[in-house]
Amino acid sequence: MPITITVKVNGPYLIAGDDVAQVRIVDPTGHPLVSAKGSGKTIALCRCGASVTKPFCDGTHSRIGFQGAEEAQRAADTSAPS
Ligand code: FES
């Protein structure tokens, strides 16, 4: 399975795939960042901005009621003149 990044509804960016261990996430200086959590087949990156383990998701999005912009974007796309 190719590595896929899924924008989860009102949640993180989920990186998944058989070779997800090959994904390197680095800081601005190129220093590797390691997630403390994960199944080994997925990496969740924070999209809400509230995680205390950025860039990784720590589940805070659920507690703060994060709302992604997908619905607003979809509505804007469908109402735009063609
Ligand atoms: S998306 Fe999960 S903590 Fe931000």
Coordinates of N, CA and C and ligand atoms in Angstrom, one line a residue:
M1 N 0.9 -1.2 0.0 CA 0.0 0.0 0.0 C 0.9 1.2 0.0
P2 N 0.6 2.2 -0.9 CA 1.5 3.4 -0.9 C 1.2 4.2 0.3
I3 N 2.1 5.0 0.7 CA 1.9 5.9 1.8 C 0.9 6.9 1.4
T4 N -0.1 7.1 2.3 CA -1.2 7.9 2.0 C -1.4 8.9 3.2
I5 N -1.7 10.2 2.9 CA -1.9 11.1 3.9 C -3.4 11.5 3.8
T6 N -4.1 11.2 4.9 CA -5.6 11.4 5.0 C -5.9 12.5 5.9
V7 N -6.7 13.5 5.4 CA -7.2 14.6 6.3 C -8.4 14.0 7.0
K8 N -8.2 13.7 8.3 CA -9.3 13.2 9.1 C -10.3 14.2 9.4
V9 N -11.6 13.9 9.4 CA -12.7 14.8 9.7 C -12.5 15.3 11.1
N10 N -12.3 16.6 11.2 CA -12.1 17.3 12.5 C -11.0 16.7 13.3
G11 N -10.0 16.2 12.6 CA -8.9 15.6 13.3 C -7.6 15.8 12.6
P12 N -6.6 14.9 12.9 CA -5.3 15.1 12.4 C -5.1 14.7 10.9
Y13 N -3.9 15.0 10.4 CA -3.4 14.4 9.1 C -2.9 13.0 9.5
L14 N -3.4 12.0 8.9 CA -3.0 10.6 9.2 C -2.2 10.1 8.1
I15 N -0.9 9.8 8.4 CA 0.0 9.2 7.4 C 0.0 7.7 7.7
A16 N -0.3 6.9 6.6 CA -0.5 5.5 6.7 C 0.1 4.8 5.5
G17 N 0.6 3.6 5.8 CA 1.1 2.8 4.7 C 2.1 1.7 5.2
D18 N 2.4 0.8 4.4 CA 3.3 -0.3 4.8 C 4.7 0.2 5.1
D19 N 5.1 1.2 4.4 CA 6.5 1.7 4.6 C 6.5 3.0 5.4
V20 N 5.5 3.2 6.3 CA 5.4 4.5 7.0 C 6.6 4.7 7.9
A21 N 7.3 3.6 8.3 CA 8.5 3.8 9.1 C 9.6 4.5 8.3
Q22 N 9.5 4.5 7.0 CA 10.5 5.2 6.2 C 10.3 6.7 6.1
V23 N 9.1 7.2 6.6 CA 8.8 8.6 6.6 C 9.7 9.3 7.7
R24 N 10.4 10.3 7.3 CA 11.2 11.0 8.3 C 10.5 12.4 8.5
I25 N 10.3 12.7 9.7 CA 9.8 14.0 10.0 C 10.9 14.8 10.8
V26 N 11.3 15.9 10.3 CA 12.4 16.6 10.8 C 12.0 18.0 11.2
D27 N 12.8 18.6 12.2 CA 12.6 20.0 12.6 C 13.3 20.9 11.5
P28 N 13.2 22.2 11.7 CA 13.7 23.1 10.7 C 15.2 23.0 10.5
T29 N 15.9 22.3 11.4 CA 17.4 22.1 11.3 C 17.7 20.8 10.7
G30 N 16.7 20.0 10.4 CA 16.9 18.6 9.9 C 17.0 17.6 10.9
H31 N 16.8 17.9 12.2 CA 16.9 17.0 13.3 C 15.6 16.1 13.3
P32 N 15.8 14.8 13.3 CA 14.6 13.9 13.3 C 13.7 14.1 14.5
L33 N 12.4 14.1 14.3 CA 11.5 14.1 15.4 C 10.8 12.7 15.5
V34 N 10.7 12.2 16.7 CA 10.2 10.9 16.9 C 8.8 11.0 17.7
S35 N 7.8 10.3 17.2 CA 6.6 10.3 17.8 C 6.6 9.2 19.0
A36 N 6.1 9.6 20.1 CA 6.1 8.7 21.3 C 5.0 7.7 21.1
K37 N 4.0 8.0 20.3 CA 2.8 7.1 20.1 C 2.9 6.5 18.7
G38 N 1.9 5.7 18.4 CA 1.8 5.2 17.0 C 1.8 3.7 16.9
S39 N 1.2 3.2 15.9 CA 1.0 1.7 15.8 C 2.2 1.2 15.0
G40 N 3.0 2.0 14.4 CA 4.1 1.6 13.5 C 3.6 1.6 12.1
K41 N 2.3 1.7 11.9 CA 1.8 1.8 10.5 C 1.1 3.1 10.3
T42 N 1.0 4.0 11.3 CA 0.4 5.3 11.1 C 1.2 6.3 11.9
I43 N 1.1 7.5 11.4 CA 1.6 8.7 12.1 C 0.5 9.8 12.0
A44 N 0.2 10.4 13.1 CA -0.9 11.4 13.1 C -0.2 12.7 13.4
L45 N -0.4 13.7 12.5 CA 0.2 15.0 12.6 C -0.9 16.0 13.0
C46 N -0.7 16.8 14.0 CA -1.7 17.8 14.5 C -2.1 18.8 13.4
R47 N -3.4 19.0 13.3 CA -3.9 19.9 12.3 C -4.6 21.1 13.1
C48 N -4.9 20.8 14.4 CA -5.7 21.8 15.1 C -4.8 22.9 15.8
G49 N -3.6 22.6 16.0 CA -2.7 23.5 16.6 C -2.6 23.5 18.1
A50 N -3.4 22.6 18.7 CA -3.4 22.5 20.2 C -2.7 21.4 20.8
S51 N -2.1 20.5 20.0 CA -1.3 19.4 20.6 C -0.1 19.9 21.4
V52 N 0.2 19.3 22.5 CA 1.4 19.6 23.3 C 2.6 18.8 22.8
T53 N 2.3 17.9 21.9 CA 3.4 17.1 21.3 C 3.6 17.4 19.8
K54 N 3.4 18.7 19.4 CA 3.5 19.1 18.0 C 4.9 18.6 17.5
P55 N 5.0 18.2 16.3 CA 3.9 18.2 15.3 C 3.0 17.0 15.3
F56 N 3.1 16.2 16.4 CA 2.2 15.0 16.4 C 0.9 15.3 17.1
C57 N -0.1 14.6 16.7 CA -1.4 14.7 17.4 C -1.4 14.0 18.7
D58 N -2.0 14.6 19.7 CA -2.1 14.0 21.0 C -3.5 13.8 21.5
G59 N -4.4 14.0 20.5 CA -5.9 13.8 20.8 C -6.6 15.0 21.3
T60 N -5.8 16.1 21.6 CA -6.4 17.3 22.1 C -7.6 17.9 21.2
H61 N -7.5 17.6 19.9 CA -8.5 18.1 19.0 C -9.9 17.7 19.4
S62 N -10.0 16.5 20.0 CA -11.3 16.0 20.4 C -11.8 16.8 21.6
R63 N -10.9 17.1 22.5 CA -11.3 17.8 23.8 C -11.7 19.2 23.5
I64 N -11.1 19.9 22.5 CA -11.3 21.3 22.2 C -12.4 21.5 21.2
G65 N -12.9 20.4 20.6 CA -14.0 20.5 19.6 C -13.5 21.0 18.3
F66 N -12.3 20.7 17.9 CA -11.8 21.2 16.7 C -12.7 20.9 15.5
Q67 N -12.9 21.9 14.7 CA -13.7 21.8 13.5 C -12.9 22.1 12.3
G68 N -12.7 21.1 11.4 CA -11.9 21.3 10.2 C -12.7 22.2 9.2
A69 N -12.0 22.7 8.2 CA -12.7 23.6 7.3 C -13.2 22.9 6.1
E70 N -13.3 21.6 6.1 CA -13.7 20.8 4.9 C -15.1 21.2 4.4
E71 N -16.0 21.3 5.4 CA -17.4 21.6 5.0 C -17.5 23.0 4.5
A72 N -16.8 23.9 5.1 CA -16.9 25.3 4.6 C -16.3 25.4 3.2
Q73 N -15.2 24.7 3.0 CA -14.6 24.7 1.7 C -15.5 24.1 0.6
R74 N -16.1 23.0 1.0 CA -17.0 22.3 0.0 C -18.1 23.2 -0.3
A75 N -18.7 23.9 0.7 CA -19.8 24.8 0.4 C -19.3 26.0 -0.5
A76 N -18.1 26.5 -0.2 CA -17.6 27.6 -1.1 C -17.4 27.1 -2.5
D77 N -16.9 25.9 -2.6 CA -16.6 25.3 -4.0 C -17.9 25.1 -4.8
T78 N -19.0 24.7 -4.1 CA -20.2 24.4 -4.8 C -21.0 25.7 -5.1
S79 N -20.7 26.8 -4.4 CA -21.4 28.0 -4.6 C -20.6 29.0 -5.5
A80 N -19.4 28.6 -5.9 CA -18.6 29.5 -6.7 C -19.1 29.4 -8.1
P81 N -19.2 30.6 -8.8 CA -19.6 30.6 -10.2 C -18.7 29.8 -11.1
S82 N -19.2 29.1 -12.0 CA -18.3 28.3 -12.9 C -18.1 29.0 -14.3
Ligands
FES1 S1 -5.2 17.4 15.4 FE1 -5.1 16.1 17.2 S2 -4.2 17.4 18.7 FE2 -4.3 18.6 17.0

